[in-house]
Coordinates of C-alpha atoms in Angstrom, one line a residue:
M30 CA 0.0 0.0 0.0
D31 CA 1.3 3.3 -1.0
K32 CA 1.3 6.3 1.1
K33 CA -1.8 7.9 -0.6
S34 CA -4.0 4.8 -0.2
F35 CA -3.0 4.6 3.5
L36 CA -4.1 8.2 4.1
L37 CA -7.5 7.6 2.4
L38 CA -8.1 4.5 4.5
L39 CA -7.2 6.3 7.7
I40 CA -9.7 9.1 6.9
G41 CA -12.5 6.7 6.2
V42 CA -12.0 4.8 9.4
C43 CA -12.0 8.0 11.4
F44 CA -15.4 9.0 9.9
V45 CA -17.1 5.6 10.2
P46 CA -20.0 5.8 12.7
V47 CA -19.4 4.3 16.0
A48 CA -22.3 2.0 15.8
L49 CA -21.0 0.4 12.6
R50 CA -17.6 -0.1 14.1
A51 CA -19.0 -1.8 17.1
Q52 CA -20.9 -4.4 15.0
D53 CA -17.9 -6.4 13.7
T54 CA -16.0 -7.9 16.6
T55 CA -14.8 -11.1 15.0
K56 CA -11.8 -9.7 13.1
R57 CA -8.9 -8.1 14.8
R58 CA -7.7 -5.0 13.1
T59 CA -4.2 -3.6 13.2
I60 CA -2.7 -0.3 12.2
D61 CA 0.9 0.0 11.2
I62 CA 2.3 3.6 11.4
T63 CA 5.6 4.4 9.9
S64 CA 7.2 7.7 10.6
S65 CA 10.7 9.4 11.2
F66 CA 11.2 11.5 14.4
K67 CA 14.3 13.6 15.3
P68 CA 14.3 14.9 19.0
V69 CA 15.6 18.4 19.4
L70 CA 16.6 20.0 22.8
R71 CA 15.2 23.3 23.6
E72 CA 17.9 26.1 23.8
A73 CA 19.0 26.5 27.4
V74 CA 18.5 29.7 29.2
K75 CA 21.6 31.1 31.1
I76 CA 21.3 32.2 34.7
N77 CA 22.9 35.6 35.4
F78 CA 24.4 36.4 38.8
N79 CA 24.8 40.1 39.7
A80 CA 27.4 40.6 42.5
A81 CA 26.6 43.3 45.1
P82 CA 29.0 44.6 47.8
P83 CA 28.0 44.1 51.4
S84 CA 26.7 47.1 53.3
V85 CA 29.2 49.2 55.2
D86 CA 29.5 48.5 58.9
T87 CA 29.8 51.9 60.7
S88 CA 30.0 50.5 64.2
K89 CA 33.3 50.8 66.2
G90 CA 34.5 47.8 68.2
R91 CA 36.3 48.3 71.5
L92 CA 39.6 46.4 72.0
T93 CA 41.1 45.9 75.5
Y94 CA 44.8 45.0 75.9
T95 CA 46.5 43.7 79.1
I96 CA 50.3 44.3 79.1
P97 CA 52.2 43.0 82.2
P98 CA 54.7 45.6 83.6
N99 CA 58.4 44.7 83.4
F100 CA 60.9 46.5 85.6
L101 CA 64.7 46.8 85.4
F102 CA 66.4 47.4 88.7
L103 CA 69.9 48.9 88.5
S104 CA 71.2 49.4 92.0
Y105 CA 74.6 50.8 93.1
Q106 CA 76.5 48.8 95.6
P107 CA 79.9 50.4 96.4
S108 CA 82.7 47.9 96.5
E109 CA 86.0 47.8 98.2
M110 CA 88.7 49.7 96.4
K111 CA 92.2 48.1 96.5
P112 CA 95.3 49.8 95.1
V113 CA 97.2 47.7 92.6
A114 CA 100.9 47.6 92.4
L115 CA 101.2 46.9 88.6
Q116 CA 98.8 47.9 85.9
R117 CA 98.7 45.1 83.3
D118 CA 98.3 45.3 79.5
S119 CA 94.8 46.8 78.8
I120 CA 94.7 46.1 75.0
N121 CA 91.5 44.3 74.2
P122 CA 92.2 40.6 73.4
W123 CA 90.7 39.1 70.3
V124 CA 87.6 37.1 70.8
N125 CA 88.7 33.6 70.5
Y126 CA 88.8 30.4 72.4
N127 CA 92.6 29.9 72.7
F128 CA 95.5 32.3 72.3
I129 CA 99.2 32.7 73.0
K130 CA 100.5 36.2 73.3
L131 CA 104.3 36.7 73.0
G132 CA 106.2 39.9 73.3
V133 CA 109.6 41.4 73.9
G134 CA 110.9 44.9 74.6
N135 CA 113.7 47.0 76.0
V136 CA 112.4 46.4 79.6
H137 CA 110.1 43.3 79.4
I138 CA 112.0 40.1 78.5
P139 CA 110.1 37.9 77.9
Y140 CA 106.3 38.6 77.9
I141 CA 104.1 35.5 77.7
R142 CA 100.3 35.3 78.2
T143 CA 98.2 32.3 77.3
G144 CA 94.5 31.4 77.5
F145 CA 92.7 28.1 76.7
S146 CA 89.0 27.3 76.8
L147 CA 87.3 23.9 77.0
G148 CA 83.7 22.7 77.4
D149 CA 80.6 22.8 75.3
G150 CA 79.8 26.5 76.0
K151 CA 76.3 25.6 77.3
T152 CA 76.6 23.6 80.4
T153 CA 80.3 23.3 80.9
F154 CA 82.9 26.1 80.8
F155 CA 86.6 25.6 81.6
N156 CA 89.4 28.2 81.2
L157 CA 93.1 27.9 81.7
F158 CA 95.3 31.0 82.0
A159 CA 99.0 31.2 82.4
N160 CA 101.4 34.2 82.5
Q161 CA 105.1 34.8 82.6
L162 CA 106.2 38.4 82.8
S163 CA 109.8 39.6 83.4
S164 CA 111.2 43.1 83.4
K165 CA 114.6 44.7 83.9
G166 CA 115.4 48.4 84.3
S167 CA 118.6 50.4 84.0
Q168 CA 119.2 50.7 87.7
P169 CA 121.1 48.0 89.7
Y170 CA 118.7 45.2 90.8
Q171 CA 115.7 47.0 89.2
K172 CA 113.9 43.9 88.0
N173 CA 110.9 41.8 88.8
S174 CA 109.0 38.8 87.5
L175 CA 105.5 37.3 87.7
T176 CA 104.4 33.7 87.1
D177 CA 100.9 32.6 87.6
V178 CA 98.6 29.7 86.5
K179 CA 94.9 29.6 87.0
L180 CA 92.3 27.0 86.1
M181 CA 88.6 28.0 86.3
G182 CA 85.5 26.0 85.6
T183 CA 81.7 26.2 85.7
V184 CA 79.2 23.3 85.4
K185 CA 75.4 23.9 85.0
T186 CA 73.1 21.1 86.1
A187 CA 69.6 20.3 84.8
N188 CA 67.9 21.4 88.0
N189 CA 69.1 25.1 87.7
L190 CA 72.2 24.7 89.8
E191 CA 75.6 26.2 88.9
W192 CA 78.9 24.9 90.3
S193 CA 82.0 27.1 89.9
G194 CA 85.5 26.5 91.1
N195 CA 89.1 27.6 90.6
V196 CA 92.6 26.6 91.6
G197 CA 95.9 28.1 90.9
F198 CA 99.4 29.2 91.8
K199 CA 101.2 32.6 91.7
N200 CA 104.8 33.6 92.2
D201 CA 105.9 37.3 92.5
V202 CA 109.6 38.1 92.6
Y203 CA 110.9 41.6 93.4
H204 CA 114.3 43.1 94.0
L205 CA 114.8 45.8 96.6
Y206 CA 116.6 48.4 94.5
G207 CA 115.5 51.5 96.5
F208 CA 119.0 52.3 98.0
R209 CA 122.2 54.0 96.9
P210 CA 124.5 51.3 95.6
D211 CA 127.6 53.6 95.9
T212 CA 127.2 53.7 99.7
L213 CA 125.6 50.4 100.4
K214 CA 126.5 47.0 99.0
F215 CA 124.1 44.0 98.8
T216 CA 124.2 40.8 97.0
S217 CA 121.4 39.7 94.7
D218 CA 120.1 37.2 97.2
Q219 CA 120.0 39.8 99.9
V220 CA 117.7 42.1 97.9
S221 CA 115.6 39.5 96.3
Q222 CA 112.2 38.6 97.9
S223 CA 109.5 36.4 96.5
F224 CA 105.9 35.8 97.5
Q225 CA 104.2 32.6 96.5
T226 CA 100.5 31.8 96.7
W227 CA 98.5 28.6 96.3
F228 CA 94.7 29.3 96.0
G229 CA 91.4 27.7 95.3
G230 CA 87.7 28.3 95.6
L231 CA 84.3 26.6 95.2
S232 CA 80.8 28.1 94.9
L233 CA 77.2 27.0 94.3
R234 CA 74.2 29.0 93.3
N235 CA 70.7 28.4 92.0
T236 CA 70.0 30.3 88.7
E237 CA 66.3 30.3 89.3
P238 CA 64.5 31.0 92.6
T239 CA 63.1 28.0 94.4
E240 CA 59.3 27.5 94.8
F241 CA 59.6 29.5 98.1
G242 CA 61.4 32.4 96.4
L243 CA 64.9 31.6 97.8
L244 CA 68.2 32.5 96.1
Y245 CA 71.4 31.1 97.6
H246 CA 75.1 31.3 96.7
P247 CA 77.4 29.6 99.3
N248 CA 81.1 30.0 98.4
I249 CA 84.5 29.4 100.0
K250 CA 88.0 30.7 99.1
I251 CA 91.2 29.3 100.5
N252 CA 94.8 30.4 99.9
Y253 CA 98.2 29.7 101.4
F254 CA 100.8 32.5 101.2
F255 CA 104.5 32.5 102.1
D256 CA 107.7 34.4 101.4
N257 CA 111.4 33.5 101.0
H258 CA 112.7 35.3 104.1
N259 CA 114.7 33.6 106.8
P260 CA 112.8 32.9 109.0
K261 CA 110.0 32.3 106.5
G262 CA 106.6 33.9 107.0
T263 CA 103.5 31.9 106.1
E264 CA 99.9 32.8 106.1
A265 CA 96.7 30.9 105.6
N266 CA 93.5 32.7 104.6
T267 CA 90.0 31.3 104.4
V268 CA 86.8 33.2 103.6
L269 CA 83.4 31.4 103.9
N270 CA 80.4 33.3 102.7
L271 CA 76.8 32.0 103.1
P272 CA 74.3 34.5 101.5
L273 CA 70.6 33.8 101.2
E274 CA 67.8 36.0 99.7
K275 CA 64.1 35.6 100.2
T276 CA 61.9 37.4 97.6
I277 CA 58.6 38.8 98.8
G278 CA 56.5 39.5 95.8
K279 CA 58.0 41.6 93.1
E280 CA 59.1 44.6 95.1
F281 CA 60.5 43.3 98.4
A282 CA 63.2 40.9 99.5
F283 CA 65.0 40.0 102.7
D284 CA 68.7 39.0 102.8
L285 CA 70.4 37.0 105.5
G286 CA 74.0 35.9 105.3
F287 CA 77.0 34.9 107.3
T288 CA 80.7 35.5 106.6
A289 CA 83.8 34.2 108.3
D290 CA 87.1 35.8 107.2
L291 CA 89.9 33.8 108.9
T292 CA 93.6 34.5 108.8
H293 CA 96.5 32.7 110.6
Y294 CA 99.9 34.4 110.3
N295 CA 102.8 32.3 111.5
L296 CA 106.5 33.2 112.1
P297 CA 109.0 30.6 113.4
T298 CA 110.0 33.1 116.1
H299 CA 106.5 33.2 117.4
A300 CA 105.3 29.8 118.7
D301 CA 101.6 30.3 118.4
G302 CA 101.5 32.8 115.5
Q303 CA 98.6 35.2 115.2
N304 CA 94.9 34.7 114.4
N305 CA 93.2 37.7 112.8
N306 CA 89.5 36.8 112.3
I307 CA 86.4 38.7 111.3
Y308 CA 82.8 37.4 111.5
Y309 CA 79.7 39.1 110.0
V310 CA 76.0 38.5 110.2
N311 CA 74.3 40.2 107.2
P312 CA 70.6 40.8 107.6
A313 CA 69.0 43.3 105.1
F314 CA 65.6 44.4 104.0
L315 CA 65.3 45.4 100.3
V316 CA 62.8 47.4 98.4
K317 CA 63.0 47.3 94.6
T318 CA 60.8 49.3 92.2
N319 CA 61.4 50.9 88.9
Q320 CA 62.2 54.2 90.5
F321 CA 63.4 53.4 94.0
F322 CA 65.9 51.0 95.6
L323 CA 66.4 50.8 99.3
Q324 CA 68.6 48.5 101.4
A325 CA 68.1 49.0 105.1
A326 CA 70.3 46.9 107.5
V327 CA 72.8 46.8 110.3
T328 CA 75.6 44.3 110.3
P329 CA 76.8 42.7 113.6
S330 CA 80.5 42.0 113.4
W331 CA 83.2 40.6 115.6
N332 CA 86.7 41.8 114.9
N333 CA 89.0 39.5 116.9
K334 CA 86.2 39.0 119.5
A335 CA 85.5 42.8 119.6
F336 CA 81.9 43.5 118.7
Y337 CA 80.9 46.4 116.4
L338 CA 77.5 47.2 114.8
L339 CA 78.1 48.4 111.3
P340 CA 75.6 50.5 109.3
N341 CA 74.4 49.3 105.9
F342 CA 71.9 51.7 104.4
L343 CA 71.7 52.4 100.6
A344 CA 69.1 54.3 98.6
D345 CA 68.8 55.0 94.9
I346 CA 66.0 57.4 93.7
S347 CA 65.6 57.4 89.9
T348 CA 63.5 59.1 87.3
S349 CA 61.0 57.0 85.3
D350 CA 63.3 56.7 82.4
Q351 CA 66.3 55.7 84.6
R352 CA 68.4 58.5 83.1
F353 CA 69.1 60.2 86.4
T354 CA 69.6 58.7 89.8
I355 CA 70.3 60.2 93.2
Q356 CA 72.4 58.0 95.5
L357 CA 72.6 58.1 99.3
G358 CA 74.5 55.8 101.6
W359 CA 75.8 55.1 105.1
I360 CA 77.9 51.9 105.2
G361 CA 80.5 50.2 107.3
Y362 CA 83.0 47.5 106.4
Y363 CA 86.5 46.1 107.0
D364 CA 89.7 46.0 105.0
K365 CA 91.5 42.8 106.0
G366 CA 94.8 43.3 107.6
S367 CA 96.8 40.4 106.1
Y368 CA 100.4 39.9 105.0
Q369 CA 99.1 38.9 101.5
R370 CA 97.0 42.1 101.1
F371 CA 99.7 44.4 102.3
E372 CA 102.2 42.9 99.8
S373 CA 99.7 43.5 97.0
I374 CA 99.7 47.2 97.9
N375 CA 103.4 47.7 98.5
P376 CA 105.6 44.8 97.1
W377 CA 108.7 46.2 98.8
L378 CA 107.2 45.6 102.2
A379 CA 109.4 44.1 105.0
Q380 CA 108.2 41.0 106.7
P381 CA 105.6 42.2 109.3
G382 CA 105.7 41.2 112.9
D383 CA 102.8 39.7 114.8
S384 CA 100.7 42.9 114.8
L385 CA 98.4 42.5 111.9
R386 CA 95.3 44.7 112.3
N387 CA 92.1 45.0 110.4
T388 CA 90.9 48.4 109.2
R389 CA 87.4 49.4 110.1
M390 CA 85.9 51.9 107.8
E391 CA 82.7 53.9 107.8
E392 CA 81.5 55.9 104.9
R393 CA 78.7 58.5 104.5
Y394 CA 78.1 59.7 100.9
G395 CA 75.7 61.3 98.5
G396 CA 75.9 61.6 94.8
F397 CA 74.2 61.2 91.5
K398 CA 74.6 59.3 88.2
G399 CA 72.9 59.4 84.8
S400 CA 73.2 59.4 81.1
I401 CA 72.9 61.9 78.3
S402 CA 71.5 60.4 75.0
N403 CA 72.6 56.9 74.4
H404 CA 76.3 57.4 74.6
F405 CA 77.3 59.7 77.5
T406 CA 77.2 58.6 81.1
Y407 CA 78.3 60.4 84.2
A408 CA 78.6 60.0 88.0
A409 CA 79.7 62.2 90.9
K410 CA 79.9 61.6 94.6
I411 CA 81.0 63.3 97.8
G412 CA 81.7 61.3 100.9
F413 CA 83.0 61.5 104.4
L414 CA 85.1 58.5 105.6
T415 CA 86.3 57.4 109.0
Y416 CA 89.3 55.0 109.4
K417 CA 90.3 52.9 112.4
N418 CA 93.7 51.3 112.3
M419 CA 94.6 52.5 108.9
P420 CA 98.0 51.0 107.7
L421 CA 100.6 53.5 106.5
F422 CA 103.9 52.7 104.8
V423 CA 107.2 54.3 105.8
N424 CA 110.8 53.6 104.8
D425 CA 112.8 51.5 107.3
S426 CA 115.8 53.3 108.8
V427 CA 117.9 50.1 108.4
G428 CA 119.3 49.1 105.0
G429 CA 119.1 52.6 103.5
G430 CA 115.3 52.7 103.5
K431 CA 114.9 49.9 100.9
D432 CA 112.3 48.2 103.0
F433 CA 108.9 49.5 104.1
L434 CA 107.4 49.1 107.5
I435 CA 103.8 49.4 108.6
R436 CA 102.7 52.1 111.0
Y437 CA 99.0 52.1 112.0
E438 CA 97.0 55.3 112.3
S439 CA 94.6 54.7 115.1
S440 CA 91.9 57.1 113.8
M441 CA 91.6 59.6 111.0
N442 CA 89.0 61.1 108.7
A443 CA 88.9 61.9 105.0
L444 CA 86.8 64.0 102.7
Q445 CA 86.4 62.3 99.3
L446 CA 85.3 63.8 95.9
H447 CA 84.8 61.4 93.0
G448 CA 83.7 62.1 89.4
E449 CA 83.7 60.1 86.2
L450 CA 82.5 60.5 82.5
S451 CA 82.2 57.9 79.8
Y452 CA 81.4 57.9 76.1
L453 CA 80.4 54.6 74.4
Q454 CA 79.9 54.1 70.7
G455 CA 78.9 50.4 70.5
E456 CA 82.1 48.3 70.6
D457 CA 83.9 50.7 68.2
L458 CA 84.8 53.4 70.7
T459 CA 85.1 53.7 74.4
V460 CA 86.3 56.8 76.3
T461 CA 86.4 57.0 80.1
A462 CA 87.8 59.5 82.5
G463 CA 87.7 59.8 86.3
V464 CA 89.2 61.6 89.3
N465 CA 89.5 60.9 93.0
I466 CA 90.3 63.6 95.5
Y467 CA 91.0 62.8 99.2
Q468 CA 91.7 65.3 102.0
Y469 CA 92.9 63.5 105.1
L470 CA 91.9 65.0 108.4
D471 CA 92.2 64.6 112.2
L472 CA 95.1 62.1 112.4
K473 CA 95.6 61.0 116.0
T474 CA 98.8 59.0 115.9
E475 CA 100.9 59.9 112.9
V476 CA 102.0 63.3 111.6
K477 CA 101.0 62.7 108.0
P478 CA 99.1 60.0 106.0
W479 CA 102.3 58.3 104.8
G480 CA 102.1 56.7 101.4
L481 CA 98.4 57.7 100.7
I482 CA 97.8 59.5 97.4
P483 CA 95.6 62.6 97.8
V484 CA 94.6 63.2 94.1
E485 CA 94.6 60.8 91.2
A486 CA 93.1 61.0 87.7
S487 CA 92.9 58.6 84.8
A488 CA 91.6 58.5 81.2
H489 CA 91.3 55.6 78.8
L490 CA 90.5 55.3 75.2
K491 CA 89.8 52.1 73.2
W492 CA 89.1 52.5 69.5
Q493 CA 88.4 50.1 66.6
A494 CA 89.8 52.5 64.0
F495 CA 89.3 50.1 61.1
K496 CA 88.2 46.5 60.6
D497 CA 90.7 44.2 62.5
F498 CA 92.6 47.3 63.7
Y499 CA 92.5 48.4 67.4
A500 CA 94.1 51.3 69.2
K501 CA 94.2 52.2 72.9
L502 CA 95.4 55.1 75.0
D503 CA 95.9 55.2 78.7
F504 CA 96.7 58.2 80.8
F505 CA 97.0 58.6 84.6
A506 CA 98.4 61.2 86.9
F507 CA 98.6 61.8 90.7
T508 CA 99.9 64.2 93.3
A509 CA 102.7 62.7 95.3
A510 CA 102.1 61.2 98.8
Q511 CA 103.8 62.3 102.0
Y512 CA 106.8 60.2 103.0
R513 CA 108.8 60.0 106.2
S514 CA 112.6 60.4 106.1
P515 CA 114.2 57.1 107.2
T516 CA 117.0 58.9 109.0
D517 CA 115.2 61.6 111.2
G518 CA 111.5 61.0 110.6
V519 CA 110.9 64.4 109.0
A520 CA 107.9 64.7 106.6
F521 CA 108.5 65.4 102.9
K522 CA 106.3 65.4 99.9
G523 CA 107.5 63.7 96.7
D524 CA 107.2 64.9 93.1
N525 CA 103.9 64.5 91.2
G526 CA 103.7 61.8 88.5
A527 CA 102.1 61.4 85.1
D528 CA 102.1 58.5 82.7
L529 CA 100.9 58.1 79.1
N530 CA 100.7 54.7 77.3
A531 CA 99.6 53.9 73.8
G532 CA 99.3 50.8 71.7
V533 CA 97.9 49.2 68.6
E534 CA 96.8 45.7 67.6
F535 CA 95.9 44.4 64.2
R536 CA 95.3 41.2 62.3
I537 CA 97.6 40.0 59.6
T538 CA 96.2 36.5 59.0
K539 CA 93.2 34.6 60.3
M540 CA 95.1 33.2 63.2
L541 CA 97.9 35.8 63.7
N542 CA 97.9 39.3 65.1
L543 CA 100.6 41.9 65.6
W544 CA 100.6 44.2 68.6
F545 CA 102.9 47.1 69.7
Q546 CA 102.8 49.3 72.8
M547 CA 104.7 52.3 74.2
N548 CA 104.7 52.9 77.9
N549 CA 105.6 56.0 79.9
I550 CA 105.9 58.1 76.7
F551 CA 106.8 61.2 78.8
N552 CA 109.8 59.3 80.3
N553 CA 108.7 60.5 83.7
K554 CA 110.6 58.4 86.3
Y555 CA 108.2 59.3 89.1
E556 CA 108.1 57.5 92.5
R557 CA 104.9 55.9 93.6
W558 CA 106.8 54.7 96.7
H559 CA 109.7 56.8 98.0
Q560 CA 113.1 55.7 96.7
Y561 CA 111.6 53.5 94.0
P562 CA 111.5 55.2 90.6
V563 CA 109.5 53.5 87.9
Y564 CA 110.8 52.4 84.5
G565 CA 111.2 55.2 82.0
F566 CA 110.1 55.1 78.4
N567 CA 109.9 51.6 77.1
V568 CA 108.4 49.7 74.2
L569 CA 107.0 46.3 73.9
G570 CA 105.6 44.3 70.9
G571 CA 105.0 40.9 69.6
I572 CA 102.5 38.5 68.1
I573 CA 99.2 36.9 69.2
F574 CA 98.5 33.4 67.9
S575 CA 94.8 32.5 68.2
F576 CA 93.3 29.1 67.3
G577 CA 90.2 27.1 68.0
D578 CA 87.9 30.0 67.2
K579 CA 84.6 28.5 66.1
K580 CA 83.6 31.8 64.5

């Protein structure tokens, strides 16, 4: 059947009455429809998104910060001033772990200094230092030498404890050249005297306060000192110190300590020798704030069984920025009267008898200190001092006055003026200057304060002029002390003294440095002690070999 016939048949069927179609039910009719169909998707509609900024929030939030206060306490505690017989080389050493410094000059032959470091640098620290210095001047017997060896160590434990100790040996050899060799004759053995010292110490401290706010630092120092005289003089010194501090909050503390300073001086001519002992009990109440420091205490002391109550009051009043501080104090303390200490002041001392005495001192002072900008610092102080049993040194009438004897002033006073200035420019430049003026008054026993310098001034400059090139300059001057004529005891005043030293140090290889120094450039042969002129102009130079520097 073609397509046209099929359409006609379909139309006829559609218009046949329903009744007629319902009559014939015996024959099944079928219809076959053939057609082509192509499905087509409707074009999709895109969804458009329009971005809109959020509305502006005009409300202001309130933020609260809590910053804990941190305070830095810088308190001034005056320390004992001890005169030094010899000023050592002040050129800054290179920063390294091990070094050997060698030198030679027209006076110093030889000059050897060494330093070695061991340990991990975190929990263990060990240092070994050794020195050998010899010098010889133009006058007969004008020579001396120094040999010393010292081992120091520190060990930190895991429970915030720090152990420190040291042990060493020192030998000082001097020759008594303070006499006229044209009128007096001595052999080298007769004018040679040596002083030897064996020493050691041990200390323990906690680096962090305990749970009860306690800080402790017990320590002990022991040394054995003897000379080469006949008969030989020997001395044993022991200092035991037991300090304890209890912190009370952030601004208060209480200190309690005990000190035993024991000395036994022995001469074969004295069967029992001499004991010279001092005991202290050190209670103190402390107040520490960012603008105020106060130490209020009295110190019970026993000087060879004689009881004295020493004052111990200190106060610092500072501005809020710590740039200006007023200092007030009333303190009392002892200078130990020992053979070893007197020899460190005057090495031409004759062997003392059995009359060693401690010097009790009391000081009342007021002053101020501060800083200008970040480089200048200054300090000034005026004080009134009282001395009991002050040792004075006079030339002996025997042997042409080459030896010095000790004469004690039972009581005297002194007015002190002190001032200092400093300029610091990082580690590149350091300039310091200071002056001390003493006016000694009201002597009860002696006519003059023999051997005490009334005015002394000093200035120091250290400058890193270029990379690996350092320069230094030291100047000091003093007005001469009064001395007592060894023949008739008449008082005289010596000549004033001034000394200028200069030196340089520079690197030539990674491990080798050169250094050169000129001493007493003015060639001023002044006398710190009567009849003992110092070396004149002298030069000294050499090399520094450094190794083991981890940097």
